[in-house]
Amino acid sequence: MTNDICNAPVALTRPAALQSWNAMIRAFLAHKPETPQHLGDTLAAAPDFAMGHAARGLFSLMMGRAELWQVAEDARTAAHEAARNTQISPREKGWLDALDHWLADSPTGAIAALEGILDHWPQDTLSAKASHGIRFILGDASGMRRSVERVLPAHAADHPLRGYLLGCHAFTLEETGEYAAAERAGREGLALAPDDAWGLHAIAHVHDMRNEADAGIALIEDFRSAWEGSNNFRYHVWWHKALLHLHRGELDVALALYDSQIRADKTDDYRDIANATSLLMRLELDGVDVGHRWDELGALAQNRIDDGCIVFADLHYQLALAGAGKGRAAQEMADRFARDARQSGDMAARVADPGLCALAGLTAFAEGRYGHAFENLSAARPKMQSIGGSHAQRDVFERMTIDAGLRAGHFHATEQILLDRLALRDGHADRFAESRFDQLSRMRRIPAQ
């Protein structure tokens, strides 16, 4: 048994296999496109490496695509076959257990298995990042922070991957409202790991939440090395830049970034669809005619109606269907939600609440039934964090709720949501908040007819 770059045990004896595995770890932490290649090289050199097969399965499930579920099942079969034929450590067994749990519709069980590994090997950055990623999918911001902070002491200055964990810490601090501490952690992490796209984007989140558009744009432009070589995560960084331009009222710049960068590749990866749909919706709420851009997204989303992997993804598919005017497909999505809500498991529970109400609210908004939209979106609000994503990503639903309330005349309730949103941003009113508070004030002065 040898140790990898995390100073944690792996059943790899061949130097080439260990070298590929360590390269995979670094690439995974930095969101590099070479991650699957390095993992493939590892398994080619060590086909009986159970943890490698388990990693392939977990990484496939993180993609949130129905067709990759079978890939994960096949990886599990290979992992357990390898485990029967080789001696594996409890760390490696934990990865197999994590995959088993998620394939049994319990990503929370997968997290527990990974956290069990960290009980024994808190220096295991790979397991910490995997737990962090699954918690992100489940919207567990406080859990992300607890997880990182309990293993941070084991990532001292001499740990080769400390910078990446600091990037995770920065994101958890931002998502739990500690903006100044998040920026400090993120910048310290970037100094140690200058290619950490996740840490860079955590600081961009801080500037978004504090309405610091100039600083956020400068950050992204000055640290291109942190994200330019990343996988499709770089489109998400461009999305953040577009949001910052929206803060400055530069709607034309945001739309140009949509065309030149955010949708440079017409993929149907749910994260790319989320970037695109949420930006188009923000632009439309600000009165921008986005032309036929919804059509491409709607066509892709139509093929994802039956995915049912991640509620966050499904709601953005629904935005695309509504924007493209695909009413029949949107109804098919609603029907599938109704079926899934009756099932068991972590995702089914999220479909039932808040998914059903959120989906109904999005449909009503698209149809101009703003009273029903506000009623349903408001009902979904208390649990919307559980669909996953970040505050910045879920803010599109908050904006739609606010605009539905204004259009339906629910002034008092809408004002409270605006105040809640302002508090989340530590009292920093962005351009959207200022315009809606102003609109609310003007509408209240109009005599009732």
Short mmCIF file of C-alpha atoms in Angstrom, two decimals:
data_model
loop_
_atom_site.label_atom_id
_atom_site.label_comp_id
_atom_site.label_asym_id
_atom_site.label_seq_id
_atom_site.Cartn_x
_atom_site.Cartn_y
_atom_site.Cartn_z
CA MET A 1 0.00 0.00 0.00
CA THR A 2 1.38 3.40 -1.00
CA ASN A 3 0.29 6.99 -0.37
CA ASP A 4 -0.85 9.44 -3.02
CA ILE A 5 -0.34 13.19 -3.19
CA CYS A 6 -2.96 13.57 -0.43
CA ASN A 7 -0.74 11.47 1.86
CA ALA A 8 -3.54 8.91 2.00
CA PRO A 9 -3.34 5.19 1.12
CA VAL A 10 -4.03 3.78 -2.33
CA ALA A 11 -3.58 0.27 -3.71
CA LEU A 12 -1.26 1.38 -6.50
CA THR A 13 2.15 -0.20 -6.80
CA ARG A 14 3.22 0.83 -10.30
CA PRO A 15 4.89 4.28 -10.47
CA ALA A 16 3.13 5.14 -13.75
CA ALA A 17 -0.28 4.41 -12.23
CA LEU A 18 0.45 6.49 -9.15
CA GLN A 19 1.74 9.34 -11.30
CA SER A 20 -1.46 9.34 -13.38
CA TRP A 21 -3.60 9.14 -10.24
CA ASN A 22 -1.84 12.13 -8.68
CA ALA A 23 -2.23 14.05 -11.93
CA MET A 24 -5.94 13.19 -11.90
CA ILE A 25 -6.30 14.53 -8.35
CA ARG A 26 -4.71 17.84 -9.27
CA ALA A 27 -6.80 18.11 -12.42
CA PHE A 28 -10.02 17.30 -10.55
CA LEU A 29 -9.29 19.92 -7.92
CA ALA A 30 -8.53 22.53 -10.60
CA HIS A 31 -11.54 21.63 -12.82
CA LYS A 32 -9.24 20.70 -15.69
CA PRO A 33 -10.47 18.95 -18.84
CA GLU A 34 -7.67 16.39 -18.50
CA THR A 35 -9.30 14.78 -15.44
CA PRO A 36 -10.95 11.86 -17.29
CA GLN A 37 -7.82 11.24 -19.36
CA HIS A 38 -5.65 10.96 -16.26
CA LEU A 39 -8.20 8.66 -14.62
CA GLY A 40 -8.32 6.53 -17.77
CA ASP A 41 -4.53 6.30 -17.78
CA THR A 42 -4.60 5.22 -14.14
CA LEU A 43 -7.06 2.42 -14.81
CA ALA A 44 -5.19 1.33 -17.92
CA ALA A 45 -2.05 0.94 -15.82
CA ALA A 46 -3.93 -0.58 -12.86
CA PRO A 47 -7.20 -2.18 -14.06
CA ASP A 48 -7.77 -3.72 -10.64
CA PHE A 49 -7.71 -0.34 -8.84
CA ALA A 50 -11.07 -0.33 -7.04
CA MET A 51 -10.96 3.30 -5.92
CA GLY A 52 -10.26 4.41 -9.48
CA HIS A 53 -13.38 2.66 -10.72
CA ALA A 54 -15.38 4.12 -7.84
CA ALA A 55 -14.10 7.58 -8.71
CA ARG A 56 -15.23 7.09 -12.29
CA GLY A 57 -18.69 6.21 -11.00
CA LEU A 58 -18.98 9.15 -8.61
CA PHE A 59 -17.67 11.62 -11.17
CA SER A 60 -20.25 10.35 -13.66
CA LEU A 61 -23.09 10.91 -11.19
CA MET A 62 -21.88 14.43 -10.50
CA MET A 63 -22.51 15.25 -14.16
CA GLY A 64 -26.28 15.05 -13.59
CA ARG A 65 -27.04 13.21 -16.85
CA ALA A 66 -29.37 10.22 -17.03
CA GLU A 67 -27.25 8.36 -19.59
CA LEU A 68 -24.27 8.42 -17.22
CA TRP A 69 -26.18 6.51 -14.54
CA GLN A 70 -25.38 3.27 -16.40
CA VAL A 71 -21.73 4.31 -16.63
CA ALA A 72 -21.76 4.66 -12.85
CA GLU A 73 -23.43 1.25 -12.48
CA ASP A 74 -20.76 -0.33 -14.66
CA ALA A 75 -18.05 1.43 -12.66
CA ARG A 76 -19.54 0.05 -9.45
CA THR A 77 -19.47 -3.49 -10.86
CA ALA A 78 -15.82 -3.06 -11.83
CA ALA A 79 -14.96 -1.51 -8.45
CA HIS A 80 -16.45 -4.35 -6.43
CA GLU A 81 -14.85 -6.96 -8.68
CA ALA A 82 -11.48 -5.28 -8.15
CA ALA A 83 -12.05 -5.06 -4.40
CA ARG A 84 -12.63 -8.81 -4.26
CA ASN A 85 -9.34 -9.48 -5.98
CA THR A 86 -7.07 -6.97 -4.20
CA GLN A 87 -6.40 -5.68 -0.73
CA ILE A 88 -7.94 -2.22 -0.32
CA SER A 89 -7.72 0.32 2.49
CA PRO A 90 -10.70 1.66 4.46
CA ARG A 91 -10.25 4.88 2.47
CA GLU A 92 -10.80 3.05 -0.79
CA LYS A 93 -13.68 1.09 0.70
CA GLY A 94 -15.27 4.42 1.63
CA TRP A 95 -15.30 5.47 -2.02
CA LEU A 96 -17.04 2.23 -2.98
CA ASP A 97 -19.58 2.80 -0.22
CA ALA A 98 -20.16 6.36 -1.44
CA LEU A 99 -20.91 5.11 -4.94
CA ASP A 100 -23.24 2.41 -3.61
CA HIS A 101 -25.19 4.98 -1.60
CA TRP A 102 -25.64 7.43 -4.45
CA LEU A 103 -26.78 4.67 -6.82
CA ALA A 104 -29.34 3.78 -4.14
CA ASP A 105 -30.70 7.37 -4.48
CA SER A 106 -28.90 8.59 -1.39
CA PRO A 107 -26.25 11.21 -2.17
CA THR A 108 -26.47 12.10 1.52
CA GLY A 109 -25.26 8.58 2.23
CA ALA A 110 -22.40 9.15 -0.21
CA ILE A 111 -21.42 12.25 1.74
CA ALA A 112 -21.47 10.28 5.00
CA ALA A 113 -19.15 7.67 3.51
CA LEU A 114 -16.69 10.31 2.34
CA GLU A 115 -16.82 12.10 5.66
CA GLY A 116 -16.04 8.77 7.33
CA ILE A 117 -12.84 8.66 5.32
CA LEU A 118 -11.97 12.17 6.49
CA ASP A 119 -12.38 11.04 10.09
CA HIS A 120 -9.25 8.93 9.57
CA TRP A 121 -7.44 10.88 6.83
CA PRO A 122 -8.34 14.57 7.22
CA GLN A 123 -5.45 15.39 4.87
CA ASP A 124 -7.31 13.65 2.00
CA THR A 125 -8.08 16.64 -0.24
CA LEU A 126 -9.63 14.43 -2.92
CA SER A 127 -12.29 13.05 -0.57
CA ALA A 128 -12.87 16.51 0.89
CA LYS A 129 -13.43 17.98 -2.59
CA ALA A 130 -15.80 15.14 -3.54
CA SER A 131 -17.85 15.65 -0.36
CA HIS A 132 -17.83 19.39 -1.07
CA GLY A 133 -19.12 18.80 -4.60
CA ILE A 134 -21.98 16.53 -3.58
CA ARG A 135 -23.02 18.89 -0.78
CA PHE A 136 -23.06 21.67 -3.37
CA ILE A 137 -25.46 19.65 -5.51
CA LEU A 138 -27.70 19.25 -2.44
CA GLY A 139 -27.45 22.92 -1.44
CA ASP A 140 -25.87 22.14 1.93
CA ALA A 141 -23.85 25.32 2.46
CA SER A 142 -23.41 24.94 6.21
CA GLY A 143 -22.39 21.30 5.77
CA MET A 144 -19.82 22.30 3.16
CA ARG A 145 -18.32 24.75 5.59
CA ARG A 146 -18.24 22.31 8.52
CA SER A 147 -16.61 19.68 6.35
CA VAL A 148 -13.84 21.95 5.09
CA GLU A 149 -13.13 23.57 8.43
CA ARG A 150 -12.68 20.29 10.25
CA VAL A 151 -9.99 19.12 7.80
CA LEU A 152 -8.30 22.47 7.20
CA PRO A 153 -5.88 22.02 10.13
CA ALA A 154 -4.57 18.86 8.42
CA HIS A 155 -3.78 20.97 5.34
CA ALA A 156 -0.90 22.93 6.83
CA ALA A 157 1.51 25.11 4.87
CA ASP A 158 3.50 22.06 3.72
CA HIS A 159 0.46 20.26 2.26
CA PRO A 160 0.82 20.38 -1.55
CA LEU A 161 -2.92 20.82 -2.07
CA ARG A 162 -3.67 23.38 0.63
CA GLY A 163 -4.50 26.09 -1.91
CA TYR A 164 -7.35 24.09 -3.41
CA LEU A 165 -8.91 23.43 -0.02
CA LEU A 166 -8.67 27.14 0.77
CA GLY A 167 -10.63 27.75 -2.44
CA CYS A 168 -13.34 25.42 -1.15
CA HIS A 169 -13.24 27.20 2.20
CA ALA A 170 -13.63 30.56 0.48
CA PHE A 171 -16.74 29.35 -1.29
CA THR A 172 -18.30 27.99 1.90
CA LEU A 173 -17.56 31.23 3.73
CA GLU A 174 -19.21 33.23 0.95
CA GLU A 175 -22.27 30.98 0.87
CA THR A 176 -22.67 31.37 4.63
CA GLY A 177 -22.36 35.16 4.53
CA GLU A 178 -18.77 35.67 5.72
CA TYR A 179 -17.75 37.80 2.76
CA ALA A 180 -14.56 39.43 4.04
CA ALA A 181 -13.21 36.12 5.33
CA ALA A 182 -14.16 34.45 2.05
CA GLU A 183 -12.14 36.94 0.03
CA ARG A 184 -9.12 36.50 2.30
CA ALA A 185 -9.26 32.72 2.08
CA GLY A 186 -9.76 32.81 -1.67
CA ARG A 187 -6.81 35.09 -2.32
CA GLU A 188 -4.55 33.06 -0.02
CA GLY A 189 -5.62 29.95 -1.90
CA LEU A 190 -4.89 31.50 -5.29
CA ALA A 191 -1.40 32.41 -4.15
CA LEU A 192 -0.76 28.71 -3.47
CA ALA A 193 -2.81 27.26 -6.35
CA PRO A 194 -2.95 29.86 -9.13
CA ASP A 195 -4.91 27.50 -11.39
CA ASP A 196 -7.77 27.04 -8.91
CA ALA A 197 -10.83 28.12 -10.89
CA TRP A 198 -13.15 27.26 -7.99
CA GLY A 199 -11.31 29.53 -5.57
CA LEU A 200 -11.22 32.37 -8.09
CA HIS A 201 -14.94 32.03 -8.67
CA ALA A 202 -15.57 32.09 -4.92
CA ILE A 203 -14.06 35.58 -4.78
CA ALA A 204 -16.17 36.58 -7.79
CA HIS A 205 -19.21 35.52 -5.75
CA VAL A 206 -18.10 37.85 -2.96
CA HIS A 207 -17.90 40.81 -5.33
CA ASP A 208 -21.33 39.92 -6.72
CA MET A 209 -22.92 39.78 -3.28
CA ARG A 210 -21.29 43.06 -2.20
CA ASN A 211 -22.18 44.79 -5.48
CA GLU A 212 -18.53 45.40 -6.30
CA ALA A 213 -18.76 45.12 -10.05
CA ASP A 214 -15.50 46.90 -10.88
CA ALA A 215 -13.48 44.78 -8.46
CA GLY A 216 -15.11 41.56 -9.68
CA ILE A 217 -14.46 42.29 -13.33
CA ALA A 218 -10.85 43.23 -12.59
CA LEU A 219 -10.40 40.00 -10.60
CA ILE A 220 -11.57 37.83 -13.49
CA GLU A 221 -9.49 39.72 -16.03
CA ASP A 222 -6.35 39.76 -13.85
CA PHE A 223 -6.43 36.05 -12.92
CA ARG A 224 -7.10 34.47 -16.31
CA SER A 225 -4.60 31.72 -15.48
CA ALA A 226 -6.97 30.47 -12.78
CA TRP A 227 -9.82 29.65 -15.14
CA GLU A 228 -8.78 29.94 -18.78
CA GLY A 229 -7.46 26.37 -18.89
CA SER A 230 -10.37 24.83 -17.00
CA ASN A 231 -13.09 22.64 -18.47
CA ASN A 232 -16.54 24.08 -19.18
CA PHE A 233 -16.31 25.73 -15.78
CA ARG A 234 -14.71 28.62 -17.64
CA TYR A 235 -18.11 29.39 -19.15
CA HIS A 236 -19.41 29.78 -15.62
CA VAL A 237 -16.67 32.30 -14.90
CA TRP A 238 -17.70 34.23 -18.02
CA TRP A 239 -21.28 34.06 -16.67
CA HIS A 240 -20.10 35.70 -13.47
CA LYS A 241 -18.43 38.40 -15.50
CA ALA A 242 -21.68 38.99 -17.39
CA LEU A 243 -23.56 39.36 -14.08
CA LEU A 244 -21.04 41.95 -12.94
CA HIS A 245 -21.60 43.90 -16.14
CA LEU A 246 -25.33 43.75 -15.44
CA HIS A 247 -24.62 45.38 -12.09
CA ARG A 248 -23.06 48.25 -14.03
CA GLY A 249 -26.04 48.48 -16.36
CA GLU A 250 -23.98 47.24 -19.32
CA LEU A 251 -26.68 44.99 -20.72
CA ASP A 252 -25.16 45.00 -24.21
CA VAL A 253 -21.85 43.75 -22.84
CA ALA A 254 -23.59 40.93 -20.98
CA LEU A 255 -25.45 39.88 -24.12
CA ALA A 256 -22.24 39.98 -26.14
CA LEU A 257 -20.55 37.72 -23.57
CA TYR A 258 -23.47 35.32 -23.91
CA ASP A 259 -22.82 34.96 -27.63
CA SER A 260 -19.03 35.02 -27.65
CA GLN A 261 -18.20 33.04 -24.50
CA ILE A 262 -21.04 31.64 -22.40
CA ARG A 263 -22.59 29.78 -25.36
CA ALA A 264 -19.39 29.48 -27.37
CA ASP A 265 -20.03 25.72 -27.31
CA LYS A 266 -23.65 24.69 -27.73
CA THR A 267 -23.50 21.94 -25.12
CA ASP A 268 -26.40 20.47 -23.18
CA ASP A 269 -24.40 20.13 -19.96
CA TYR A 270 -26.87 21.26 -17.32
CA ARG A 271 -24.37 23.70 -15.84
CA ASP A 272 -23.95 25.39 -19.22
CA ILE A 273 -27.73 25.44 -19.72
CA ALA A 274 -28.11 27.00 -16.27
CA ASN A 275 -25.61 29.74 -17.15
CA ALA A 276 -27.44 30.50 -20.37
CA THR A 277 -31.05 30.37 -19.23
CA SER A 278 -30.51 32.36 -16.07
CA LEU A 279 -28.64 35.11 -17.93
CA LEU A 280 -31.30 35.36 -20.65
CA MET A 281 -34.03 35.55 -18.01
CA ARG A 282 -32.18 38.30 -16.14
CA LEU A 283 -31.85 40.23 -19.39
CA GLU A 284 -35.53 39.79 -20.23
CA LEU A 285 -36.56 40.97 -16.77
CA ASP A 286 -34.55 44.11 -17.51
CA GLY A 287 -36.41 44.62 -20.78
CA VAL A 288 -33.87 43.24 -23.22
CA ASP A 289 -35.13 41.47 -26.36
CA VAL A 290 -32.93 38.38 -26.56
CA GLY A 291 -34.28 37.37 -29.95
CA HIS A 292 -34.22 33.70 -30.89
CA ARG A 293 -31.59 32.67 -28.36
CA TRP A 294 -34.14 30.65 -26.38
CA ASP A 295 -34.79 28.34 -29.35
CA GLU A 296 -31.45 26.57 -29.18
CA LEU A 297 -31.75 26.06 -25.41
CA GLY A 298 -35.34 24.84 -25.66
CA ALA A 299 -34.41 22.24 -28.27
CA LEU A 300 -31.67 20.88 -25.99
CA ALA A 301 -33.85 20.98 -22.87
CA GLN A 302 -36.58 19.04 -24.67
CA ASN A 303 -34.24 16.05 -24.74
CA ARG A 304 -33.70 16.28 -20.98
CA ILE A 305 -37.27 16.14 -19.73
CA ASP A 306 -36.89 12.62 -18.36
CA ASP A 307 -33.42 13.06 -16.83
CA GLY A 308 -34.59 13.63 -13.26
CA CYS A 309 -31.06 13.63 -11.83
CA ILE A 310 -30.86 17.07 -10.20
CA VAL A 311 -33.78 19.43 -9.46
CA PHE A 312 -31.57 22.47 -10.06
CA ALA A 313 -30.93 21.21 -13.59
CA ASP A 314 -34.59 20.44 -14.24
CA LEU A 315 -35.74 23.92 -13.25
CA HIS A 316 -33.28 25.48 -15.68
CA TYR A 317 -34.44 23.11 -18.41
CA GLN A 318 -37.95 24.35 -17.66
CA LEU A 319 -36.77 27.95 -18.05
CA ALA A 320 -35.45 27.00 -21.49
CA LEU A 321 -38.69 25.26 -22.48
CA ALA A 322 -40.75 28.24 -21.37
CA GLY A 323 -38.47 30.73 -23.08
CA ALA A 324 -38.67 28.78 -26.33
CA GLY A 325 -42.45 28.52 -26.09
CA LYS A 326 -42.46 24.73 -25.84
CA GLY A 327 -45.63 24.47 -23.80
CA ARG A 328 -46.25 20.79 -24.47
CA ALA A 329 -42.73 19.86 -23.42
CA ALA A 330 -43.08 22.02 -20.31
CA GLN A 331 -46.23 20.09 -19.42
CA GLU A 332 -44.37 16.81 -19.91
CA MET A 333 -41.77 18.07 -17.43
CA ALA A 334 -44.56 18.91 -14.95
CA ASP A 335 -46.04 15.43 -15.40
CA ARG A 336 -42.67 13.82 -14.75
CA PHE A 337 -42.21 15.96 -11.63
CA ALA A 338 -45.57 14.74 -10.35
CA ARG A 339 -44.47 11.13 -10.84
CA ASP A 340 -41.04 11.63 -9.27
CA ALA A 341 -42.50 13.41 -6.24
CA ARG A 342 -44.21 10.16 -5.28
CA GLN A 343 -40.92 8.24 -5.22
CA SER A 344 -38.42 7.92 -2.37
CA GLY A 345 -34.86 9.18 -2.13
CA ASP A 346 -33.00 12.45 -1.67
CA MET A 347 -33.83 13.89 -5.09
CA ALA A 348 -37.46 12.77 -5.01
CA ALA A 349 -37.90 14.65 -1.75
CA ARG A 350 -36.55 17.78 -3.42
CA VAL A 351 -38.85 17.32 -6.39
CA ALA A 352 -41.80 17.17 -3.99
CA ASP A 353 -40.67 20.25 -2.06
CA PRO A 354 -39.73 22.75 -3.38
CA GLY A 355 -39.64 21.38 -6.93
CA LEU A 356 -43.37 21.07 -7.64
CA CYS A 357 -44.16 24.61 -6.52
CA ALA A 358 -41.10 26.10 -8.21
CA LEU A 359 -41.91 24.41 -11.52
CA ALA A 360 -45.52 25.54 -11.35
CA GLY A 361 -44.36 29.07 -10.61
CA LEU A 362 -42.01 29.14 -13.60
CA THR A 363 -44.80 27.90 -15.88
CA ALA A 364 -47.27 30.46 -14.59
CA PHE A 365 -44.72 33.25 -15.01
CA ALA A 366 -44.12 32.28 -18.63
CA GLU A 367 -47.85 32.31 -19.27
CA GLY A 368 -48.32 35.73 -17.70
CA ARG A 369 -50.29 34.41 -14.72
CA TYR A 370 -48.29 36.46 -12.27
CA GLY A 371 -50.54 35.94 -9.27
CA HIS A 372 -50.17 32.16 -9.55
CA ALA A 373 -46.47 32.55 -10.29
CA PHE A 374 -45.94 34.59 -7.14
CA GLU A 375 -48.00 32.19 -5.02
CA ASN A 376 -46.05 29.14 -6.15
CA LEU A 377 -42.59 30.69 -6.24
CA SER A 378 -43.16 32.16 -2.78
CA ALA A 379 -44.22 28.76 -1.48
CA ALA A 380 -41.02 27.25 -2.86
CA ARG A 381 -38.71 29.90 -1.38
CA PRO A 382 -38.16 28.39 2.11
CA LYS A 383 -36.52 25.28 0.65
CA MET A 384 -35.04 26.57 -2.60
CA GLN A 385 -31.51 26.24 -1.23
CA SER A 386 -32.02 22.46 -1.17
CA ILE A 387 -32.12 22.28 -4.99
CA GLY A 388 -28.38 23.03 -4.98
CA GLY A 389 -26.32 25.68 -6.67
CA SER A 390 -25.22 28.96 -5.16
CA HIS A 391 -26.99 32.10 -3.97
CA ALA A 392 -25.98 33.79 -7.21
CA GLN A 393 -27.39 30.97 -9.33
CA ARG A 394 -30.68 30.71 -7.44
CA ASP A 395 -31.08 34.49 -7.55
CA VAL A 396 -32.80 34.21 -10.94
CA PHE A 397 -35.73 32.52 -9.20
CA GLU A 398 -35.73 35.22 -6.53
CA ARG A 399 -35.84 37.91 -9.21
CA MET A 400 -38.73 36.19 -10.95
CA THR A 401 -40.59 35.93 -7.64
CA ILE A 402 -40.10 39.64 -7.01
CA ASP A 403 -41.21 40.65 -10.50
CA ALA A 404 -44.23 38.34 -10.33
CA GLY A 405 -45.20 39.96 -7.02
CA LEU A 406 -44.88 43.46 -8.44
CA ARG A 407 -46.89 42.60 -11.54
CA ALA A 408 -49.59 40.91 -9.45
CA GLY A 409 -49.80 43.79 -6.98
CA HIS A 410 -48.56 41.92 -3.91
CA PHE A 411 -46.59 44.90 -2.70
CA HIS A 412 -46.11 44.12 1.00
CA ALA A 413 -45.01 40.51 0.46
CA THR A 414 -42.74 41.55 -2.40
CA GLU A 415 -41.12 44.23 -0.29
CA GLN A 416 -40.28 41.63 2.36
CA ILE A 417 -38.60 39.42 -0.25
CA LEU A 418 -36.61 42.42 -1.46
CA LEU A 419 -35.53 43.10 2.11
CA ASP A 420 -34.58 39.44 2.61
CA ARG A 421 -32.51 39.58 -0.55
CA LEU A 422 -30.84 42.79 0.61
CA ALA A 423 -29.98 41.22 3.97
CA LEU A 424 -28.43 38.20 2.24
CA ARG A 425 -26.19 40.64 0.39
CA ASP A 426 -25.10 42.24 3.65
CA GLY A 427 -27.09 45.39 2.91
CA HIS A 428 -25.50 46.04 -0.48
CA ALA A 429 -28.24 47.03 -2.91
CA ASP A 430 -27.46 46.10 -6.50
CA ARG A 431 -28.97 47.62 -9.60
CA PHE A 432 -31.84 45.10 -9.59
CA ALA A 433 -32.77 45.88 -5.98
CA GLU A 434 -32.62 49.64 -6.50
CA SER A 435 -34.83 49.47 -9.58
CA ARG A 436 -37.41 47.22 -7.91
CA PHE A 437 -37.56 49.28 -4.72
CA ASP A 438 -38.10 52.32 -6.92
CA GLN A 439 -40.76 50.51 -8.92
CA LEU A 440 -42.50 49.42 -5.72
CA SER A 441 -42.53 52.98 -4.43
CA ARG A 442 -44.00 54.32 -7.66
CA MET A 443 -46.67 51.62 -7.87
CA ARG A 444 -47.78 52.30 -4.31
CA ARG A 445 -48.40 55.95 -5.23
CA ILE A 446 -50.75 55.01 -8.08
CA PRO A 447 -54.37 55.38 -6.87
CA ALA A 448 -56.37 52.17 -6.86
CA GLN A 449 -58.71 51.95 -9.84
#
